[in-house]
Short mmCIF file of C-alpha atoms and ligand atoms in Angstrom, two decimals:
data_model
loop_
_atom_site.label_atom_id
_atom_site.label_comp_id
_atom_site.label_asym_id
_atom_site.label_seq_id
_atom_site.Cartn_x
_atom_site.Cartn_y
_atom_site.Cartn_z
CA MET A 1 124.64 -35.95 7.21
CA SER A 2 121.32 -35.30 5.45
CA ASN A 3 118.67 -33.53 7.46
CA LYS A 4 116.41 -36.52 7.13
CA LEU A 5 119.00 -38.91 8.43
CA THR A 6 119.97 -36.54 11.24
CA ARG A 7 116.38 -36.17 12.32
CA ARG A 8 115.80 -39.90 12.23
CA HIS A 9 119.01 -40.41 14.09
CA PHE A 10 117.97 -38.13 16.91
CA LEU A 11 114.48 -39.61 17.13
CA ALA A 12 115.94 -43.09 17.25
CA ALA A 13 118.53 -42.00 19.81
CA ALA A 14 115.84 -40.42 21.99
CA ALA A 15 113.66 -43.50 21.78
CA THR A 16 116.45 -45.86 22.81
CA ALA A 17 118.24 -43.52 25.22
CA GLY A 18 119.83 -45.54 27.98
CA ALA A 19 118.92 -48.80 26.23
CA GLY A 20 122.17 -49.09 24.31
CA LEU A 21 123.75 -51.66 26.60
CA THR A 22 120.64 -53.79 26.79
CA LEU A 23 120.46 -53.77 23.01
CA ASN A 24 124.10 -54.75 22.70
CA THR A 25 123.88 -57.79 24.94
CA ALA A 26 120.51 -58.74 23.50
CA HIS A 27 122.18 -58.95 20.12
CA GLY A 28 125.24 -60.81 21.28
CA ALA A 29 127.91 -58.11 21.29
CA SER A 30 129.44 -59.91 24.26
CA GLU A 31 129.99 -63.09 22.24
CA LYS A 32 133.32 -63.54 20.51
CA PRO A 33 133.72 -62.83 16.80
CA VAL A 34 134.33 -65.90 14.63
CA LEU A 35 137.83 -64.61 13.93
CA LEU A 36 138.52 -64.97 17.68
CA GLY A 37 136.98 -68.43 17.91
CA GLY A 38 133.32 -67.51 18.53
CA LYS A 39 130.10 -68.59 16.82
CA PRO A 40 128.76 -66.67 13.78
CA VAL A 41 125.84 -64.27 14.25
CA ARG A 42 124.14 -65.90 11.29
CA THR A 43 124.28 -69.14 9.33
CA LYS A 44 121.16 -68.54 7.21
CA ALA A 45 121.58 -67.25 3.66
CA PHE A 46 120.23 -63.83 2.68
CA PRO A 47 117.48 -63.73 0.01
CA SER A 48 118.57 -65.16 -3.33
CA TRP A 49 118.44 -63.27 -6.62
CA PRO A 50 116.94 -63.14 -9.22
CA VAL A 51 113.35 -63.67 -8.12
CA TRP A 52 110.85 -65.33 -10.51
CA ASP A 53 107.82 -67.59 -10.75
CA LYS A 54 105.27 -68.78 -13.31
CA THR A 55 104.81 -65.21 -14.57
CA GLU A 56 108.33 -65.21 -16.01
CA GLU A 57 108.00 -68.82 -17.18
CA LYS A 58 104.83 -68.06 -19.13
CA ALA A 59 106.23 -64.83 -20.57
CA LEU A 60 109.30 -66.64 -21.91
CA LEU A 61 107.31 -69.58 -23.28
CA ASP A 62 104.89 -67.23 -25.03
CA VAL A 63 107.79 -65.60 -26.87
CA LEU A 64 109.31 -68.99 -27.66
CA ASN A 65 106.10 -70.39 -29.07
CA SER A 66 105.34 -67.26 -31.07
CA GLY A 67 108.56 -67.74 -33.04
CA LYS A 68 108.98 -63.96 -32.84
CA TRP A 69 112.30 -63.76 -31.02
CA PHE A 70 113.53 -60.61 -32.74
CA ARG A 71 112.17 -57.16 -31.90
CA GLY A 72 111.61 -56.46 -35.57
CA GLY A 73 109.03 -59.27 -35.70
CA GLY A 74 107.42 -59.02 -32.28
CA GLN A 75 105.90 -56.31 -30.12
CA ILE A 76 107.31 -57.16 -26.68
CA VAL A 77 110.40 -54.94 -26.62
CA THR A 78 108.32 -52.05 -27.96
CA GLN A 79 105.76 -52.66 -25.21
CA PHE A 80 108.54 -52.73 -22.61
CA GLU A 81 109.89 -49.41 -23.92
CA GLU A 82 106.47 -47.80 -23.57
CA GLU A 83 105.91 -49.14 -20.08
CA TYR A 84 109.40 -48.32 -18.83
CA ALA A 85 109.12 -44.75 -20.14
CA LYS A 86 105.76 -44.44 -18.38
CA LEU A 87 107.06 -45.88 -15.11
CA MET A 88 110.01 -43.51 -15.15
CA GLY A 89 108.13 -40.45 -16.36
CA ALA A 90 110.19 -40.00 -19.53
CA LYS A 91 108.85 -39.16 -22.99
CA SER A 92 110.77 -41.84 -24.77
CA CYS A 93 112.76 -45.03 -24.21
CA LEU A 94 115.05 -47.22 -26.28
CA ALA A 95 115.82 -50.72 -25.04
CA THR A 96 119.37 -51.92 -25.66
CA ALA A 97 121.39 -55.12 -25.32
CA ASN A 98 122.95 -53.92 -22.04
CA GLY A 99 123.84 -50.83 -20.01
CA THR A 100 127.26 -50.48 -21.62
CA SER A 101 125.72 -50.16 -25.08
CA ALA A 102 123.14 -47.68 -23.74
CA LEU A 103 126.01 -45.45 -22.57
CA LEU A 104 128.02 -45.94 -25.77
CA THR A 105 125.00 -45.18 -27.98
CA SER A 106 124.17 -42.04 -25.96
CA LEU A 107 127.69 -40.64 -26.10
CA ALA A 108 128.10 -41.42 -29.81
CA VAL A 109 124.75 -39.93 -30.81
CA LEU A 110 125.33 -36.84 -28.67
CA GLY A 111 128.45 -36.26 -30.73
CA VAL A 112 131.36 -37.44 -28.60
CA GLN A 113 134.18 -37.94 -31.09
CA ALA A 114 137.77 -39.03 -31.17
CA GLY A 115 139.85 -36.29 -29.56
CA ASP A 116 137.03 -35.11 -27.26
CA GLU A 117 136.93 -35.27 -23.47
CA VAL A 118 134.29 -36.78 -21.17
CA ILE A 119 133.98 -35.99 -17.45
CA LEU A 120 133.15 -38.90 -15.14
CA PRO A 121 133.63 -40.11 -11.56
CA PRO A 122 136.36 -42.59 -10.55
CA TYR A 123 134.09 -44.40 -8.06
CA THR A 124 132.08 -46.45 -10.53
CA PHE A 125 131.92 -49.59 -12.63
CA VAL A 126 134.54 -49.97 -15.35
CA ALA A 127 131.96 -49.71 -18.18
CA CYS A 128 131.88 -45.93 -17.70
CA VAL A 129 135.50 -45.49 -18.70
CA ASN A 130 135.39 -48.23 -21.33
CA VAL A 131 132.72 -46.48 -23.40
CA VAL A 132 134.74 -43.24 -23.36
CA LEU A 133 137.89 -45.07 -24.50
CA MET A 134 135.91 -46.96 -27.15
CA LEU A 135 135.05 -43.62 -28.75
CA ASN A 136 138.72 -42.63 -28.57
CA ALA A 137 137.89 -39.81 -26.19
CA LEU A 138 139.80 -38.81 -23.06
CA PRO A 139 138.27 -39.79 -19.69
CA VAL A 140 138.63 -36.89 -17.25
CA PHE A 141 138.06 -38.04 -13.68
CA VAL A 142 136.57 -35.71 -11.05
CA ASP A 143 137.10 -36.71 -7.42
CA THR A 144 134.45 -38.35 -5.22
CA ASP A 145 132.45 -36.74 -2.43
CA PRO A 146 133.19 -39.32 0.28
CA GLU A 147 130.04 -38.48 2.24
CA THR A 148 127.76 -39.53 -0.61
CA PHE A 149 130.06 -41.77 -2.73
CA GLN A 150 128.98 -39.64 -5.75
CA ILE A 151 131.00 -37.42 -8.10
CA ASP A 152 132.01 -34.21 -6.27
CA ALA A 153 129.88 -31.92 -8.41
CA ARG A 154 131.57 -28.78 -7.04
CA LYS A 155 134.76 -29.84 -8.84
CA ILE A 156 133.26 -30.45 -12.29
CA GLU A 157 133.50 -26.92 -13.70
CA ALA A 158 137.26 -26.76 -13.14
CA ALA A 159 137.67 -29.92 -15.24
CA ILE A 160 135.87 -28.52 -18.30
CA THR A 161 137.96 -27.62 -21.36
CA ASP A 162 137.02 -26.57 -24.88
CA ARG A 163 137.09 -30.27 -25.83
CA THR A 164 134.66 -31.46 -23.14
CA ALA A 165 131.85 -33.12 -25.10
CA ALA A 166 129.85 -34.78 -22.32
CA ILE A 167 129.47 -34.99 -18.55
CA MET A 168 128.57 -38.44 -17.25
CA PRO A 169 127.47 -38.39 -13.61
CA VAL A 170 126.74 -41.82 -12.12
CA HIS A 171 123.98 -42.28 -9.56
CA LEU A 172 126.05 -44.74 -7.67
CA GLY A 173 124.49 -47.45 -5.54
CA GLY A 174 121.00 -46.08 -6.15
CA ASN A 175 121.87 -42.81 -4.41
CA VAL A 176 121.61 -39.70 -6.65
CA ALA A 177 124.47 -37.40 -7.75
CA ASP A 178 124.07 -33.68 -7.01
CA LEU A 179 122.05 -32.73 -10.09
CA ASP A 180 121.35 -29.20 -8.79
CA THR A 181 125.05 -28.46 -9.13
CA ILE A 182 125.76 -30.53 -12.25
CA LEU A 183 122.90 -29.42 -14.54
CA PRO A 184 123.49 -25.62 -14.33
CA VAL A 185 127.23 -26.04 -15.02
CA ALA A 186 126.47 -28.25 -18.03
CA LYS A 187 123.92 -25.78 -19.31
CA LYS A 188 126.26 -22.81 -18.87
CA HIS A 189 128.94 -24.55 -20.96
CA LYS A 190 126.43 -26.15 -23.36
CA ILE A 191 127.68 -29.65 -22.63
CA PRO A 192 125.25 -32.61 -22.77
CA VAL A 193 124.71 -34.71 -19.63
CA VAL A 194 124.46 -38.50 -19.89
CA GLU A 195 123.18 -39.82 -16.56
CA ASP A 196 124.47 -43.27 -15.73
CA ALA A 197 121.42 -44.56 -13.87
CA CYS A 198 122.47 -48.22 -14.23
CA GLN A 199 122.21 -48.66 -10.44
CA SER A 200 119.30 -46.33 -9.72
CA HIS A 201 116.00 -47.66 -11.08
CA LEU A 202 113.19 -45.71 -9.36
CA ALA A 203 115.59 -43.36 -7.52
CA GLU A 204 114.35 -39.77 -7.47
CA TRP A 205 115.71 -36.25 -7.47
CA LYS A 206 113.13 -33.74 -6.25
CA LYS A 207 110.36 -36.30 -6.77
CA ARG A 208 111.27 -36.90 -10.42
CA LYS A 209 113.08 -40.06 -11.50
CA ALA A 210 116.86 -40.08 -11.78
CA GLY A 211 117.72 -40.71 -15.43
CA THR A 212 115.18 -38.18 -16.75
CA TYR A 213 117.24 -35.03 -16.12
CA GLY A 214 120.12 -35.37 -18.58
CA GLU A 215 119.99 -35.41 -22.39
CA THR A 216 119.79 -39.15 -21.80
CA GLY A 217 119.62 -41.48 -18.79
CA CYS A 218 121.10 -44.96 -19.17
CA PHE A 219 120.00 -48.11 -17.34
CA SER A 220 121.35 -51.63 -17.01
CA PHE A 221 119.27 -54.78 -16.61
CA GLN A 222 122.24 -57.04 -15.96
CA ILE A 223 121.43 -59.78 -13.48
CA THR A 224 122.72 -58.01 -10.34
CA LYS A 225 120.67 -54.87 -11.00
CA ASN A 226 117.40 -53.99 -9.24
CA LEU A 227 115.51 -54.67 -12.50
CA ASN A 228 117.05 -57.43 -14.59
CA ALA A 229 116.74 -59.84 -17.49
CA GLY A 230 120.19 -61.41 -17.13
CA GLU A 231 121.41 -58.77 -19.58
CA GLY A 232 119.71 -55.68 -20.95
CA GLY A 233 119.74 -51.91 -20.99
CA ALA A 234 117.72 -48.81 -21.80
CA ILE A 235 118.12 -45.17 -22.74
CA LEU A 236 115.55 -42.64 -21.55
CA SER A 237 115.14 -39.19 -23.00
CA ASN A 238 112.59 -36.42 -23.24
CA ASP A 239 113.95 -35.66 -26.72
CA GLU A 240 112.10 -38.07 -29.02
CA ASP A 241 114.23 -37.16 -32.01
CA LEU A 242 117.35 -38.02 -30.03
CA ILE A 243 115.88 -41.44 -29.18
CA GLU A 244 115.15 -42.01 -32.89
CA ARG A 245 118.81 -41.27 -33.67
CA CYS A 246 119.83 -43.64 -30.87
CA TYR A 247 117.56 -46.25 -32.45
CA ALA A 248 119.41 -46.02 -35.76
CA PHE A 249 122.79 -46.17 -34.02
CA HIS A 250 121.78 -49.28 -32.03
CA SER A 251 120.21 -51.03 -35.06
CA ASN A 252 123.02 -50.90 -37.62
CA SER A 253 122.13 -47.52 -39.08
CA ARG A 254 118.48 -48.35 -39.70
CA GLY A 255 115.68 -46.19 -38.31
CA ARG A 256 112.78 -47.48 -36.21
CA LYS A 257 110.41 -47.55 -39.16
CA THR A 258 112.78 -49.35 -41.52
CA THR A 259 111.45 -52.84 -42.18
CA GLY A 260 112.59 -56.09 -43.79
CA TYR A 261 114.71 -55.55 -46.85
CA ASP A 262 114.34 -51.77 -46.89
CA PHE A 263 118.04 -50.92 -46.76
CA LYS A 264 118.00 -47.23 -45.89
CA TYR A 265 120.74 -46.00 -43.58
CA VAL A 266 120.42 -43.01 -41.28
CA ALA A 267 123.93 -42.76 -39.80
CA ARG A 268 126.75 -44.96 -38.58
CA GLY A 269 125.86 -47.59 -36.00
CA ALA A 270 126.25 -51.09 -34.63
CA ASN A 271 123.92 -53.82 -33.34
CA PHE A 272 122.93 -53.35 -29.72
CA ARG A 273 119.33 -54.60 -29.97
CA MET A 274 117.39 -56.23 -27.14
CA THR A 275 115.73 -59.59 -27.86
CA GLU A 276 112.04 -60.29 -27.31
CA PHE A 277 113.04 -62.78 -24.58
CA GLN A 278 114.73 -60.02 -22.61
CA GLY A 279 111.72 -57.75 -23.12
CA ALA A 280 109.35 -60.45 -21.86
CA LEU A 281 111.44 -61.07 -18.74
CA LEU A 282 111.62 -57.35 -18.03
CA LEU A 283 107.85 -56.85 -18.32
CA ALA A 284 107.38 -59.69 -15.84
CA GLN A 285 110.07 -58.40 -13.48
CA MET A 286 108.52 -54.93 -13.61
CA THR A 287 105.46 -56.23 -11.78
CA ARG A 288 107.72 -56.68 -8.72
CA ILE A 289 109.97 -53.61 -8.91
CA GLU A 290 107.93 -51.18 -6.78
CA GLN A 291 107.33 -53.58 -3.89
CA GLN A 292 110.98 -54.71 -3.89
CA ALA A 293 112.10 -51.07 -3.84
CA ARG A 294 109.84 -50.33 -0.87
CA THR A 295 111.17 -53.30 1.06
CA ARG A 296 114.77 -52.17 0.42
CA THR A 297 113.99 -48.64 1.59
CA GLU A 298 112.27 -49.76 4.79
CA ASN A 299 115.07 -52.14 5.65
CA ALA A 300 117.80 -49.64 4.74
CA GLN A 301 116.28 -46.93 6.94
CA TYR A 302 115.86 -49.35 9.83
CA LEU A 303 119.47 -50.53 9.40
CA SER A 304 120.80 -46.95 9.21
CA ASN A 305 119.12 -46.05 12.48
CA MET A 306 120.98 -48.90 14.16
CA LEU A 307 124.33 -48.32 12.43
CA LEU A 308 124.31 -44.61 13.31
CA GLU A 309 124.60 -45.68 16.95
CA ILE A 310 127.87 -47.49 16.30
CA PRO A 311 130.92 -45.19 16.50
CA GLY A 312 132.90 -45.29 13.25
CA ILE A 313 130.05 -46.47 10.99
CA GLN A 314 128.64 -43.73 8.76
CA PRO A 315 125.80 -44.70 6.41
CA VAL A 316 126.07 -42.84 3.12
CA ARG A 317 124.59 -39.33 3.11
CA MET A 318 122.04 -38.22 0.50
CA TYR A 319 121.93 -34.74 -1.01
CA GLU A 320 118.88 -32.62 -0.16
CA GLY A 321 117.45 -33.21 -3.63
CA CYS A 322 117.53 -36.99 -3.36
CA THR A 323 113.94 -37.81 -2.48
CA ARG A 324 114.26 -41.53 -3.12
CA ASN A 325 117.28 -43.82 -2.92
CA ALA A 326 117.09 -47.03 -4.97
CA TYR A 327 119.55 -48.82 -2.64
CA HIS A 328 121.22 -50.90 -5.31
CA LEU A 329 123.99 -51.00 -2.73
CA TYR A 330 123.82 -50.31 0.98
CA MET A 331 126.95 -48.18 1.31
CA PHE A 332 128.67 -46.87 4.41
CA ARG A 333 132.00 -45.46 5.57
CA TYR A 334 134.10 -47.45 7.97
CA LYS A 335 136.35 -45.37 10.25
CA LYS A 336 139.13 -47.57 11.51
CA GLU A 337 140.01 -45.05 14.26
CA ASN A 338 136.88 -46.27 16.05
CA PHE A 339 137.83 -49.92 15.52
CA ALA A 340 141.30 -50.05 17.12
CA ASN A 341 142.74 -49.26 13.66
CA ILE A 342 141.90 -52.65 12.17
CA PRO A 343 142.10 -52.20 8.40
CA LYS A 344 138.95 -52.24 6.25
CA LYS A 345 139.94 -55.59 4.75
CA THR A 346 140.03 -57.23 8.19
CA PHE A 347 136.71 -55.62 9.15
CA VAL A 348 135.11 -56.96 5.96
CA ARG A 349 136.62 -60.42 6.48
CA ALA A 350 135.37 -60.47 10.08
CA LEU A 351 131.84 -59.58 8.92
CA ASP A 352 131.95 -62.25 6.21
CA LYS A 353 132.84 -64.82 8.87
CA GLU A 354 129.83 -63.71 10.91
CA GLY A 355 127.63 -64.73 7.96
CA ILE A 356 127.22 -61.18 6.64
CA PRO A 357 128.54 -61.04 3.03
CA THR A 358 130.32 -57.71 2.73
CA SER A 359 132.17 -55.94 -0.09
CA VAL A 360 135.24 -53.68 0.08
CA GLY A 361 133.74 -51.85 -2.91
CA TYR A 362 135.44 -50.38 -5.96
CA GLY A 363 139.14 -49.76 -6.34
CA PRO A 364 140.50 -46.47 -7.78
CA LEU A 365 139.37 -46.81 -11.42
CA ASN A 366 141.32 -43.74 -12.56
CA LYS A 367 144.56 -45.53 -11.66
CA GLU A 368 143.88 -48.69 -13.68
CA PRO A 369 146.97 -49.33 -15.80
CA PHE A 370 144.88 -50.16 -18.89
CA ILE A 371 143.66 -46.56 -19.01
CA LYS A 372 147.14 -45.14 -19.07
CA ASN A 373 148.20 -47.78 -21.59
CA THR A 374 145.34 -46.72 -23.85
CA ILE A 375 145.94 -43.00 -23.71
CA THR A 376 149.66 -43.37 -24.29
CA SER A 377 148.99 -45.55 -27.34
CA ARG A 378 149.77 -44.53 -30.93
CA GLY A 379 146.15 -43.59 -31.65
CA TYR A 380 145.78 -41.28 -28.66
CA GLU A 381 149.13 -39.64 -29.36
CA ALA A 382 147.80 -38.76 -32.80
CA LEU A 383 144.60 -37.31 -31.32
CA PHE A 384 145.89 -35.34 -28.32
CA SER A 385 148.86 -33.02 -27.90
CA LYS A 386 151.78 -34.10 -25.74
CA GLU A 387 150.91 -31.22 -23.40
CA ARG A 388 147.31 -32.37 -23.00
CA LEU A 389 148.31 -35.93 -22.17
CA ALA A 390 150.94 -34.70 -19.70
CA ARG A 391 148.33 -32.48 -18.05
CA TRP A 392 145.90 -35.42 -17.90
CA GLU A 393 148.49 -37.38 -15.99
CA GLU A 394 149.07 -34.48 -13.58
CA GLN A 395 145.35 -33.88 -13.03
CA ASN A 396 144.43 -37.52 -12.67
CA ASN A 397 144.47 -37.22 -8.90
CA CYS A 398 141.48 -38.15 -6.80
CA PRO A 399 142.72 -38.25 -3.20
CA ALA A 400 139.28 -38.42 -1.59
CA ASN A 401 138.42 -41.34 -3.85
CA ASP A 402 141.70 -43.08 -3.04
CA ARG A 403 140.89 -42.88 0.68
CA LEU A 404 137.34 -44.09 0.12
CA CYS A 405 138.56 -47.08 -1.91
CA ALA A 406 141.45 -48.01 0.37
CA ASP A 407 140.15 -47.28 3.85
CA GLU A 408 136.47 -46.42 4.14
CA GLY A 409 134.02 -47.60 1.48
CA VAL A 410 132.03 -50.73 2.41
CA TRP A 411 128.85 -52.16 0.82
CA PHE A 412 126.14 -54.72 1.18
CA ALA A 413 124.35 -55.95 -1.97
CA GLN A 414 120.73 -54.90 -2.60
CA THR A 415 119.51 -58.48 -2.17
CA MET A 416 120.43 -58.34 1.53
CA LEU A 417 117.73 -55.68 1.98
CA LEU A 418 114.95 -57.87 0.58
CA GLY A 419 114.34 -60.10 3.60
CA PRO A 420 112.70 -59.54 6.99
CA ARG A 421 113.73 -56.86 9.49
CA SER A 422 115.46 -59.48 11.60
CA ASP A 423 118.08 -59.73 8.81
CA MET A 424 118.96 -56.09 9.55
CA ASP A 425 119.22 -56.91 13.25
CA ASP A 426 121.76 -59.61 12.35
CA ILE A 427 123.84 -57.17 10.28
CA ALA A 428 123.87 -54.61 13.10
CA ALA A 429 124.64 -57.29 15.70
CA ALA A 430 127.64 -58.51 13.71
CA ILE A 431 129.05 -54.99 13.39
CA ARG A 432 128.48 -54.29 17.10
CA LYS A 433 130.27 -57.51 17.94
CA ILE A 434 133.30 -56.58 15.84
CA HIS A 435 133.27 -53.08 17.33
CA ALA A 436 133.18 -54.48 20.87
CA HIS A 437 136.16 -56.77 20.15
CA ALA A 438 138.15 -54.51 17.85
CA GLY A 439 141.01 -54.23 20.34
CA GLU A 440 141.49 -58.01 20.46
CA LEU A 441 141.06 -58.33 16.68
CA ALA A 442 143.82 -55.74 16.23
CA LYS A 443 146.23 -58.03 18.06
CA THR A 444 145.60 -61.07 15.84
C1 LIG B 501 126.13 -52.30 -14.49
C2 LIG B 501 126.66 -50.96 -14.79
C3 LIG B 501 127.00 -50.55 -16.09
C4 LIG B 501 127.02 -51.48 -17.26
O1 LIG B 501 125.88 -52.17 -17.48
P1 LIG B 501 125.90 -53.60 -18.25
O2 LIG B 501 124.45 -53.88 -18.45
O3 LIG B 501 126.58 -54.58 -17.36
O4 LIG B 501 126.61 -53.40 -19.53
C5 LIG B 501 127.40 -49.25 -16.27
N1 LIG B 501 127.51 -48.40 -15.25
C6 LIG B 501 127.23 -48.75 -13.99
C7 LIG B 501 127.38 -47.75 -12.89
C8 LIG B 501 126.82 -50.05 -13.71
O5 LIG B 501 126.57 -50.40 -12.45
#
């Protein structure tokens, strides 16, 4: 448990000492869960997403009526890049079509080639492994630290080989991976770090934004993300030359200053450009990002204080260096021992029925059959020795992650943290209710 959380926990415990029972009945723990025939804690919906008003409408209409829908003709995407870099405290930014293409562009420009290896966590979105496979490189999974849901940074060095061409930590759920352990190992072995910050807009490590520590930091603006334009992405870097090379890669080989019919090619590439419409939406959405982030943090801390009182519910821990959590997901561990051994799936279903939409979280990505199918394909067998592929299979073991996926990891979406405090009271009440009736639920 982080010091911060522990301290808060004790303060909260001291303040409510002896009041536990009163609280429980006040919030309906004595009522039956819906799964046992009771009434739901909540019938109201949580805040909807995305959020917009006339600001977005005007921004989109202005682009429409300008006829400048392409970043080459307009100035909106360029303006977004400048403002996003400023907000995040990075020297340079490149907007992209989506987060996946931000990751792919970063890895390709940093020199990840066919036959190379990339280190990544198994507790993440599938895009992370897809970009590695798209470059015909080998994804090397390092187990998860179940207390933080992040890559277990202490295990990265042992996974490095002479073919490791990049390390891709993911700041999962808006929490921040242990950069104090990752960055020195990367530096020692001269391996570039691509931070996947797709879920961690405004998160901070030692008061500096996550996504500004690696050679690049990649963001997604897909509709579920804390900053969104339906689709979109960005690469941040403090290396302006690197961003210029990313520009050429993302714009079919043509540099930032190439115009019109000036067909000069810098290097290989593809088309991953952002449209002016996306840029306009993002500039409008950015006027809300700080306030929304503050609301999520206040609600998340208030919720954690309540959940820490419930045996078997462990809100995710943050490393010492994480000075701001973006709470893209509110993540916690569920310990079935404290809930009469009812499996996670039943717990999640019971919460859903109480009107609290709950997710069982990711499955074990490293075990997806499509990965094995890819690396045993003709192309991979030409790129990697039989021994290397056999060793990959042997090493592709992430037992802590397996347990987290199967038994413990539970999430709420960021949108659930955007309403009033009373929404948090409902969440806690529903969990208390299930805890109080776990024995009966186990018999159903
Ligand atoms: C959303 C996400 C991506 C991919 O972003 P898209 O914009 O959907 O392509 C990559 N990594 C993580 C961790 C994500 O959450």
